[in-house]
Coordinates of C-alpha atoms and ligand atoms in Angstrom, one line a residue:
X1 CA 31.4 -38.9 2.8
X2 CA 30.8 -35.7 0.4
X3 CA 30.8 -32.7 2.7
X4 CA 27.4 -31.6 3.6
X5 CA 25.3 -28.8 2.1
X6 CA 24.3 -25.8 4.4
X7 CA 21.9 -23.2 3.3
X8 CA 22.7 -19.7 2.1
X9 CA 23.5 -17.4 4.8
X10 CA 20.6 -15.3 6.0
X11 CA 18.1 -17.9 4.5
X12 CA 16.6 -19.5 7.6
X13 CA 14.8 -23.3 7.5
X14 CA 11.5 -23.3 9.3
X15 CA 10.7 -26.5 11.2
X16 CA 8.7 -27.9 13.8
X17 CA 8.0 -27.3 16.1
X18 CA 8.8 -23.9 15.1
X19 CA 6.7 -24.4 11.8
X20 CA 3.2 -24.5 13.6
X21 CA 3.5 -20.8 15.3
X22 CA 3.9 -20.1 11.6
X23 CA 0.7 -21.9 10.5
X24 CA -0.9 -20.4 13.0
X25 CA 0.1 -16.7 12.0
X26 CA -0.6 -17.9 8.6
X27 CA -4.4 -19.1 9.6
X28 CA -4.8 -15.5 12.0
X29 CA -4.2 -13.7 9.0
X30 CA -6.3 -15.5 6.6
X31 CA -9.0 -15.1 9.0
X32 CA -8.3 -11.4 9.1
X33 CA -8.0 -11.1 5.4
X34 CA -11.8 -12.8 5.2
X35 CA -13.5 -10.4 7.9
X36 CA -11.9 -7.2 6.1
X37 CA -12.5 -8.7 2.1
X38 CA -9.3 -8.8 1.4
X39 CA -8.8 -11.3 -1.4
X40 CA -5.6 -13.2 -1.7
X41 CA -3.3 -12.8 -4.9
X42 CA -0.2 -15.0 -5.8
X43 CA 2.4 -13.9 -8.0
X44 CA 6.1 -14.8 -8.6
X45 CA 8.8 -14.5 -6.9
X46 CA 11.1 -13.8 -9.7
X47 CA 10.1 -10.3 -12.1
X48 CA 11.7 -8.5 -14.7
X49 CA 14.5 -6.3 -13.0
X50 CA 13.0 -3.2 -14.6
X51 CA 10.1 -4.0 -12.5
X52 CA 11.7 -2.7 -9.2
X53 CA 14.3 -0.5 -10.6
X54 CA 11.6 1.8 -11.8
X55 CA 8.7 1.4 -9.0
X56 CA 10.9 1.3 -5.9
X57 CA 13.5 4.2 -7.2
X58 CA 17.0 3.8 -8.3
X59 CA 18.0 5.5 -5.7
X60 CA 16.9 3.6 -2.6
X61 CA 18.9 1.2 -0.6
X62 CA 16.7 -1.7 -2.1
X63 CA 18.1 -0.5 -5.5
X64 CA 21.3 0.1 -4.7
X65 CA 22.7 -2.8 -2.7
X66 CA 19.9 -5.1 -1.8
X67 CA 18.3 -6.7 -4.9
X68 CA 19.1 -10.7 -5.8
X69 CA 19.8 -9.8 -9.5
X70 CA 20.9 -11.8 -12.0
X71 CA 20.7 -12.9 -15.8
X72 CA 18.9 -15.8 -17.0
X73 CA 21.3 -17.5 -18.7
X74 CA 18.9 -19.3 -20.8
X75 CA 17.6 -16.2 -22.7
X76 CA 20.0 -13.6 -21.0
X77 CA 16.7 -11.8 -19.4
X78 CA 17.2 -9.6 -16.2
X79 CA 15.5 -10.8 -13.7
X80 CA 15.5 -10.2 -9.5
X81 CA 14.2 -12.6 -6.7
X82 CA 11.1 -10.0 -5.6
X83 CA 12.4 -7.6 -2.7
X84 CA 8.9 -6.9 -1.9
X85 CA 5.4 -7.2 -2.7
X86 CA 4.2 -4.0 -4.1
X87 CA 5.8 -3.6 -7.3
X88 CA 4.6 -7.4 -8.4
X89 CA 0.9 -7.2 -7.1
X90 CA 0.5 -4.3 -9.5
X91 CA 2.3 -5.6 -12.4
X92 CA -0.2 -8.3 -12.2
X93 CA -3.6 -6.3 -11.7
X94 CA -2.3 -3.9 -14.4
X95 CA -1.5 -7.1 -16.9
X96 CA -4.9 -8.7 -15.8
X97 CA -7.1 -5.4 -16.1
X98 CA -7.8 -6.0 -12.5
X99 CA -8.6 -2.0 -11.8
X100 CA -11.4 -1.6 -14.5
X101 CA -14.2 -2.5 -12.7
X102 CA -13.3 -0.6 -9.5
X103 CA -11.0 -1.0 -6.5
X104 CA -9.6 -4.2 -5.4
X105 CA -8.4 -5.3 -2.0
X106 CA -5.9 -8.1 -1.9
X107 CA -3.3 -9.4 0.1
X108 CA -0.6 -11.7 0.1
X109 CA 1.9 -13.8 2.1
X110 CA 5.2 -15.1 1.0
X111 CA 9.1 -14.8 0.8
X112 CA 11.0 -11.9 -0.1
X113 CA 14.7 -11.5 -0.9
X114 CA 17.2 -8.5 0.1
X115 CA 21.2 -8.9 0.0
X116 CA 21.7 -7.5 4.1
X117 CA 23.8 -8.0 7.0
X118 CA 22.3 -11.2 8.6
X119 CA 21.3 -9.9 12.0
X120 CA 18.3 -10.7 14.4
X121 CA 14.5 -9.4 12.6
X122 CA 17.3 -8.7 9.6
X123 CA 17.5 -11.7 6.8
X124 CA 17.9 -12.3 3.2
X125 CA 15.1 -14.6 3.1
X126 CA 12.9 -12.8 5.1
X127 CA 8.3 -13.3 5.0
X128 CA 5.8 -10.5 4.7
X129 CA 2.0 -10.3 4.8
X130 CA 0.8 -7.1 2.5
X131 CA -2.3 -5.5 1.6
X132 CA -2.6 -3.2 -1.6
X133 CA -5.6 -1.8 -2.0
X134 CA -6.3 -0.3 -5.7
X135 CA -8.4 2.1 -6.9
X136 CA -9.1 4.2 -3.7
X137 CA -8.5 7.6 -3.1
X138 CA -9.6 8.7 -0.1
X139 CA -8.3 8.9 3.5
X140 CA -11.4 6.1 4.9
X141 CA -9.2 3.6 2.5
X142 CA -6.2 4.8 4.5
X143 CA -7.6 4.3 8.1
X144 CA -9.1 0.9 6.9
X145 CA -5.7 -1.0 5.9
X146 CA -4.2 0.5 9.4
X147 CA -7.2 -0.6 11.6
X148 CA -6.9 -3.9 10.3
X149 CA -3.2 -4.3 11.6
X150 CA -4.4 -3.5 14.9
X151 CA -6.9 -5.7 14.4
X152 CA -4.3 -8.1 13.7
X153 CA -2.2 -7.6 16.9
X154 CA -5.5 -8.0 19.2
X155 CA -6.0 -11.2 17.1
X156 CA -2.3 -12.2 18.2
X157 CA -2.2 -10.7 21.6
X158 CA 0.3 -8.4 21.2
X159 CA 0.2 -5.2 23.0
X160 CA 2.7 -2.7 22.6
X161 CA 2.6 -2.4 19.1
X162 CA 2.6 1.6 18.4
X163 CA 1.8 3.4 15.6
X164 CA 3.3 6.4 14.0
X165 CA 2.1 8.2 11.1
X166 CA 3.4 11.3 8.8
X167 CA 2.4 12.7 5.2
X168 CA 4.8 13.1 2.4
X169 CA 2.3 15.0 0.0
X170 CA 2.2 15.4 -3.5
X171 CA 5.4 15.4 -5.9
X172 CA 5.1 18.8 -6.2
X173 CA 5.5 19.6 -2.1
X174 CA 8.2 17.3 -2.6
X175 CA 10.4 19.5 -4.8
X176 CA 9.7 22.7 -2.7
X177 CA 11.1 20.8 0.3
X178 CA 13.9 19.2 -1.0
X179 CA 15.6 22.5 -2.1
X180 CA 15.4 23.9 1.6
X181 CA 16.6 20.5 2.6
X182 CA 19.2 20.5 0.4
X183 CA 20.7 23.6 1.4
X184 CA 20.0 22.6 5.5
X185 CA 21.9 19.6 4.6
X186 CA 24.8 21.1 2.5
X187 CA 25.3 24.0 5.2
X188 CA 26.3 21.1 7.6
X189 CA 28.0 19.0 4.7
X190 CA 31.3 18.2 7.0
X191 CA 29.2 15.7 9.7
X192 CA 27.2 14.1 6.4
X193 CA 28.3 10.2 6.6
X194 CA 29.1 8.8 2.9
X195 CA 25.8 7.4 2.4
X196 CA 24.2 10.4 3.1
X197 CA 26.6 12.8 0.8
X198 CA 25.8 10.3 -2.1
X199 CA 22.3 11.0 -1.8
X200 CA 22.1 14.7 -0.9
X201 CA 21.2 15.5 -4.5
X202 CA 19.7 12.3 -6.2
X203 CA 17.2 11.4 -3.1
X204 CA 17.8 13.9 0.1
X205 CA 14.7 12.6 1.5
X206 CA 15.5 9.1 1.8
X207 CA 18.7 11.0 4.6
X208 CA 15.9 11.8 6.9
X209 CA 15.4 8.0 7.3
X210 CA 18.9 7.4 8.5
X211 CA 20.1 4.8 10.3
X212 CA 23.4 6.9 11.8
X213 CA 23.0 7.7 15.1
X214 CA 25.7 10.3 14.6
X215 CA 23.7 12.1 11.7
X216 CA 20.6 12.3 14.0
X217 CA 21.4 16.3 14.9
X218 CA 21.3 17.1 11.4
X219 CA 18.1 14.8 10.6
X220 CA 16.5 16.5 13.6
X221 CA 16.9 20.3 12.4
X222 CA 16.4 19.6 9.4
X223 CA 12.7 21.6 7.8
X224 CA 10.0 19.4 8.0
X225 CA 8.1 18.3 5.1
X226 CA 4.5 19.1 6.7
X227 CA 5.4 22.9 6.5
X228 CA 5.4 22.4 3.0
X229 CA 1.9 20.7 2.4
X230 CA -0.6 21.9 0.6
X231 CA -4.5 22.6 1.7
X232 CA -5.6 19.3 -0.4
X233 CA -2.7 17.1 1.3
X234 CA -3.6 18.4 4.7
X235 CA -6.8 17.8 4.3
X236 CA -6.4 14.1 3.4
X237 CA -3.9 13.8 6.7
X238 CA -6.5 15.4 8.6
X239 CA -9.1 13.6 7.6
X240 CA -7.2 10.4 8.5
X241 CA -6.2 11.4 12.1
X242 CA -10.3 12.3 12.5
X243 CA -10.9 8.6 11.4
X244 CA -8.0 7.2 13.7
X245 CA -9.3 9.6 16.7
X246 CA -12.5 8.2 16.6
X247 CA -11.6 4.8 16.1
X248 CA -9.9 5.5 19.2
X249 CA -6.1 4.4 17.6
X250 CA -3.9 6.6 19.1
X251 CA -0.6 7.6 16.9
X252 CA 2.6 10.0 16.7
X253 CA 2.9 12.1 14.2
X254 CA 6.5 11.4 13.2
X255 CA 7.7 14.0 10.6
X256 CA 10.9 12.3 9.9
X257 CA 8.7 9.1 8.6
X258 CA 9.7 8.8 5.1
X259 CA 9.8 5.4 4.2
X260 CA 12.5 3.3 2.2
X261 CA 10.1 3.3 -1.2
X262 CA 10.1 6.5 -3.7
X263 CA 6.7 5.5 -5.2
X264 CA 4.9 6.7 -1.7
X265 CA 2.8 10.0 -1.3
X266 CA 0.3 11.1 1.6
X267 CA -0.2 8.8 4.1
X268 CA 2.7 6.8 5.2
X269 CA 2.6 5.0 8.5
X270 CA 5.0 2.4 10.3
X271 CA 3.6 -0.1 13.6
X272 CA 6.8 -0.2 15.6
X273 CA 7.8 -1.7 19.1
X274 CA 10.9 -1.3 21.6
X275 CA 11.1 -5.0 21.8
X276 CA 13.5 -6.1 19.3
X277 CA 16.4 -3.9 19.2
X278 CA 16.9 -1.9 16.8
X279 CA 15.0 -3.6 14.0
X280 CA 11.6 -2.3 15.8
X281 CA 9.6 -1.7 12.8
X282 CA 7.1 -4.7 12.3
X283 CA 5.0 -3.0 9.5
X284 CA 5.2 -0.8 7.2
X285 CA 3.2 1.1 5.0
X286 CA 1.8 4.0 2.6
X287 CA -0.3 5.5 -0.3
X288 CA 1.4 5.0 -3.7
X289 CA -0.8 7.1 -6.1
X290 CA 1.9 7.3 -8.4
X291 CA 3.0 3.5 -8.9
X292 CA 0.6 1.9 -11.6
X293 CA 1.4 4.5 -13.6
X294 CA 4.6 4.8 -13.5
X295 CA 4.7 0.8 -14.3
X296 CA 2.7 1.3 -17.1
X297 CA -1.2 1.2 -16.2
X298 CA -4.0 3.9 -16.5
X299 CA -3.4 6.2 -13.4
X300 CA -5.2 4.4 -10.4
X301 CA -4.1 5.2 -6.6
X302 CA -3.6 2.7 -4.0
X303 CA -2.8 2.2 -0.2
X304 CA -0.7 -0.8 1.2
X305 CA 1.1 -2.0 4.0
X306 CA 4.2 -5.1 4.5
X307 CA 5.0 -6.8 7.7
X308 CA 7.9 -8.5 8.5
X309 CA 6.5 -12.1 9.6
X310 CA 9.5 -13.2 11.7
X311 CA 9.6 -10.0 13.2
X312 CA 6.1 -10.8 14.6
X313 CA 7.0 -14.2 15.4
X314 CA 10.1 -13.0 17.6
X315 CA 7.3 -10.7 19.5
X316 CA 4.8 -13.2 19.8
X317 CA 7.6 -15.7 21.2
X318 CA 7.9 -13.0 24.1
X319 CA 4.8 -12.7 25.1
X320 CA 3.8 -16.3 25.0
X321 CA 0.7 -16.0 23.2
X322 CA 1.2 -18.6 20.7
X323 CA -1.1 -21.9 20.9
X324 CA 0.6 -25.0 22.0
X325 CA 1.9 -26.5 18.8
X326 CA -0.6 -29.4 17.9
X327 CA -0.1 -33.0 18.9
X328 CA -2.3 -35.7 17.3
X329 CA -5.3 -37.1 18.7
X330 CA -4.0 -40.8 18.9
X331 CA -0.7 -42.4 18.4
X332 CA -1.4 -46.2 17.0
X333 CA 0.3 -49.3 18.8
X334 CA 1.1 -51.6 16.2
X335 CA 2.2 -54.5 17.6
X336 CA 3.4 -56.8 14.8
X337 CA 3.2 -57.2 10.7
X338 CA 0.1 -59.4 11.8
X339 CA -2.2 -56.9 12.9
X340 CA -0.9 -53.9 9.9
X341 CA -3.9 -54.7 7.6
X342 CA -6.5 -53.9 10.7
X343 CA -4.6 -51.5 12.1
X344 CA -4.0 -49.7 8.8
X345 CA -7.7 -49.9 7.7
X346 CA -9.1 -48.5 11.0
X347 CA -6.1 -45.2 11.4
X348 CA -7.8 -44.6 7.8
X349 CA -10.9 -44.6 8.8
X350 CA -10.5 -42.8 11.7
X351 CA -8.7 -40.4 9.7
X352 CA -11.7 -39.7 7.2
X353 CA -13.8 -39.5 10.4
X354 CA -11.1 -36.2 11.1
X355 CA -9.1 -37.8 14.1
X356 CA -5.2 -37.2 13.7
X357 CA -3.2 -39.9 14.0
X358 CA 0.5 -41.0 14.1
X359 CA 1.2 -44.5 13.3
X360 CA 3.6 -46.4 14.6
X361 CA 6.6 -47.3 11.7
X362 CA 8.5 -50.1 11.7
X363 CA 11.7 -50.1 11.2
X364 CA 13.5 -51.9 8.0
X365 CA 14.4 -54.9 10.2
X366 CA 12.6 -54.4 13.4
X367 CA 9.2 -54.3 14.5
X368 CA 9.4 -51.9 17.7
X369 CA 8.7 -53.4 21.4
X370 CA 5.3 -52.7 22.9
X371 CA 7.6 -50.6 25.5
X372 CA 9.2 -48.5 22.8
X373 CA 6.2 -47.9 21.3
X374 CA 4.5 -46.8 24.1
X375 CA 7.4 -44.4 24.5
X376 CA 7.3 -43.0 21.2
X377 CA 3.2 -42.6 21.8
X378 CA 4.2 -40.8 25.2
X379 CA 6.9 -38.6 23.7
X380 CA 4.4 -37.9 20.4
X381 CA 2.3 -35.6 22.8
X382 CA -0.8 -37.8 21.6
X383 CA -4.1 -37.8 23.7
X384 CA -4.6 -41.3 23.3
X385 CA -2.7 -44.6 22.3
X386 CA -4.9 -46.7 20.3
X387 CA -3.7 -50.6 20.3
X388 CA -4.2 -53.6 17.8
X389 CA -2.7 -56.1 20.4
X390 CA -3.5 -59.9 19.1
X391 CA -6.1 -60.1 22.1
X392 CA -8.2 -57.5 21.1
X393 CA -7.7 -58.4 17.3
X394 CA -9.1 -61.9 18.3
X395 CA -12.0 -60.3 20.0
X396 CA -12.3 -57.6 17.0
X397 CA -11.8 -54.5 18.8
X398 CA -9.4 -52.2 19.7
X399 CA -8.0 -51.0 23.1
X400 CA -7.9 -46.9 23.6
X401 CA -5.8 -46.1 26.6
X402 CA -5.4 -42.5 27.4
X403 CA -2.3 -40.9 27.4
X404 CA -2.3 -37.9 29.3
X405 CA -4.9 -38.8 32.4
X406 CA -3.3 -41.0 34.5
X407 CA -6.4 -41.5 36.6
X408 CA -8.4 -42.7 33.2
X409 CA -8.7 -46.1 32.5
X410 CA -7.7 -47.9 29.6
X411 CA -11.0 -49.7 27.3
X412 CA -12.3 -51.8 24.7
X413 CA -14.1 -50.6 21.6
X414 CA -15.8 -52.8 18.7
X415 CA -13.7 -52.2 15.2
X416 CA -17.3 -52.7 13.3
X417 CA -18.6 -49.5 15.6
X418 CA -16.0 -47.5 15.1
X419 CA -18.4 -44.4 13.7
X420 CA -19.9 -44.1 17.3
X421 CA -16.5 -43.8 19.0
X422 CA -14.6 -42.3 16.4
X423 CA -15.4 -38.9 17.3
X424 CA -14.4 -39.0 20.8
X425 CA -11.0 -39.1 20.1
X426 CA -11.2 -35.6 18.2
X427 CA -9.6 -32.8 19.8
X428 CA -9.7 -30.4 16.8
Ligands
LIG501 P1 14.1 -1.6 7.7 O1 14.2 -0.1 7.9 O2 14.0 -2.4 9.0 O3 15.2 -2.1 6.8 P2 12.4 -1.4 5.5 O4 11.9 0.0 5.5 O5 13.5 -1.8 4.6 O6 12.8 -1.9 7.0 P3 10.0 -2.4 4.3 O7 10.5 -2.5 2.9 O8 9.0 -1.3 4.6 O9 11.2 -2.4 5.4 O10 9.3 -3.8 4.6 C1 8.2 -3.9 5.5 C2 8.6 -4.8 6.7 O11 9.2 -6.0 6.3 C3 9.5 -4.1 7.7 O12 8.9 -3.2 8.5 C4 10.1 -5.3 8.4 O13 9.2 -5.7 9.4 C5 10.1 -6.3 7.3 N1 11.5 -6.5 6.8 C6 12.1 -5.6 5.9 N2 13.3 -6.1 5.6 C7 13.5 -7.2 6.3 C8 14.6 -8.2 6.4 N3 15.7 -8.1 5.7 N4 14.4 -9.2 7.3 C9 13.3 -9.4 8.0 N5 12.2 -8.5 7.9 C10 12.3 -7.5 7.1
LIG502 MG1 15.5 -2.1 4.8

């Protein structure tokens, strides 16, 4: 035998009955998406590598060590497998024009691919949700796209999902800051980790979001970016927290929230839990005023979130919240090739009439006996087992026996009725 084919490390298979807490998610945030007008946008999964290199920041560990990059060996293109959704969704409303008829809200769902240590909430295959909403500048636009992610975990019964909240400004703030941090940082230079003394004049920011427990002194001393804002970006924070307040959302002002992405200004925000070790962040998020210019559009801002899916999922599979995942309605007893072409007719027409059904299959040389059928109808979780024995057939009807009441009794119904009963069997 040829030796078997596993998938690539990080990149995880989804299947049932795994699969349906995953539908369900899916269907919980479409939902969402519709009560909020979001509108849902599609684009690849492969983009120029320019795309990312110049929205996310060259220097940013996405940049630097996490992007699935290769050439096209076809046309010797650069291209990267997306490491996230911003940078795409506003490639594609710039190319389609989408901004010049005002704002749009959109969302999507989908894969995303970064080159990291494999590690639980961590994979290189990993599934976000996003919203990006273009065209809006003001702080209402901000509170909106955070409300709806606690909208989201009441939706999903989750709890103790907190939220924390900072400002990084304007560009200009920036640059005022980053000299006193630079100097804060170069006066302790000796307990800098390599990571850290790589970035302490091409991004010194991006230090304050270390990972390094052992540079968290440092981090913590360091001069906070708020001091440096200006009355217009205060006001916007302020603003905000007044929305948020009255909303009744609480939040922590965490000054050491700067976020993994260069394009973000003002508001950035991050829903995080103590559940799942250290990779606690489930979501993710900020204003990017900056981006669809800097990728080539007419200046437009925009606010926007990501959330790791199967950091979600792991929560959700704590707390049990989860619906059962779904069985079918009835599981068909198929006793012989005699009764297939009733048997197949009727599971169709039951299943236009919306009743799910699993049929039983026979084997290449082997029918099935009644008693492993019945097993198989047992084991399938199904509500009912519906059965074309040769009696019945000869009295055209079919027995329904349910599965899952032991105190029900089995009975007869009339194939050429089968629009009255039909809908009795439907659970969903
Ligand atoms: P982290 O600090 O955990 O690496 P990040 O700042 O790189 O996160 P973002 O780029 O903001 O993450 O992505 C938004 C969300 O996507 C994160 O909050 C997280 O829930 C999820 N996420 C990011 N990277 C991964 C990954 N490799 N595997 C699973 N989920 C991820
Ligand atoms: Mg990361």
């Amino acid at each position: 035998m040829p030796e078997a084919i596993q998938a690539v490390k990080g990149m995880n298979d989804i299947l049932p009955p795994e699969s349906a807490r995953w539908e369900w998610f899916e269907d919980t945030v479409r939902a969402l998406m519709r009560r909020y007008s979001y509108l849902n946008v599609r684009v690849p999964i492969v983009e120029p590598t320019p795309l990312f290199v110049r929205g996310l920041g060259e220097v940013t560990d996405i940049v630097e060590k996490e992007m699935y990059s290769f050439i096209d060996s076809m046309n010797g293109d650069a291209l990267t497998l997306r490491p996230e959704g911003t940078a795409g969704v506003v490639r594609a409303a710039i190319e389609h024009s989408l901004l010049y008829e005002g704002g749009k809200r959109l969302f999507y769902i989908g894969p995303m691919f970064r080159h990291e240590k494999p590690q639980r909430g961590r994979y290189r295959q990993f599934h976000q949700v996003g919203v990006e909403a273009l065209g809006f500048a003001g702080p209402d636009v901000d509170a909106e796209v955070i409300l709806m992610c606690r909208a989201l975990w009441r939706d999903l019964g989750l709890a103790d999902v907190r939220l924390e909240i900072n400002s990084l400004g304007q560009p200009e703030e920036r640059r005022a800051h980053r000299s006193a941090l630079i100097a804060h940082l170069e006066a302790h230079r000796e307990l800098l980790d390599a990571d850290a003394l790589r970035r302490l004049h091409s991004n010194p920011l991006r230090i304050l979001d270390t990972k390094n427990p052992a540079l968290q002194p440092v981090v913590e001393a360091a001069p906070q970016l708020m001091s440096y804002l200006g009355e217009a970006s205060l006001k916007h924070f302020d603003a905000l927290r007044a929305v948020l307040d009255a909303a009744g959302q609480p939040y922590r002002i965490n000054p050491r929230l700067v976020r993994g992405m260069d394009y973000y200004n003002l508001t950035v925000f991050e829903w995080v839990t103590d559940r799942l070790g250290s990779q606690g962040t489930v979501c993710g998020g900020g204003r990017y005023d900056g981006l669809v210019e800097l990728i080539g559009g007419k200046p437009s801002p925009g606010i926007g979130w990501g959330m790791g899916i199967e950091r979600v999922l792991d929560l959700i599979e704590q707390s049990a919240t989860a619906p059962p995942a779904p069985v079918p309605d009835v599981y068909a007893i198929v006793p012989g090739p005699e009764a297939l072409a009733v048997a197949m007719a009727t599971v169709e027409a039951l299943r236009a009439a919306g009743v799910s059904v699993l049929m039983h299959a026979a084997g290449k040389d082997s029918w099935g006996s009644m008693k492993s059928q019945f097993k198989k109808a047992d084991a399938s979780g199904a509500h009912h087992a519906l059965i074309f024995g040769a009696d019945e057939l000869a009295r055209a009807e079919v027995s329904i026996k349910p599965l899952r009441d032991a105190a029900a009794a089995q009975s007869a119904r009339p194939l050429s009725e089968l629009a009255t009963w039909a809908g009795t069997l439907r659970t969903a």
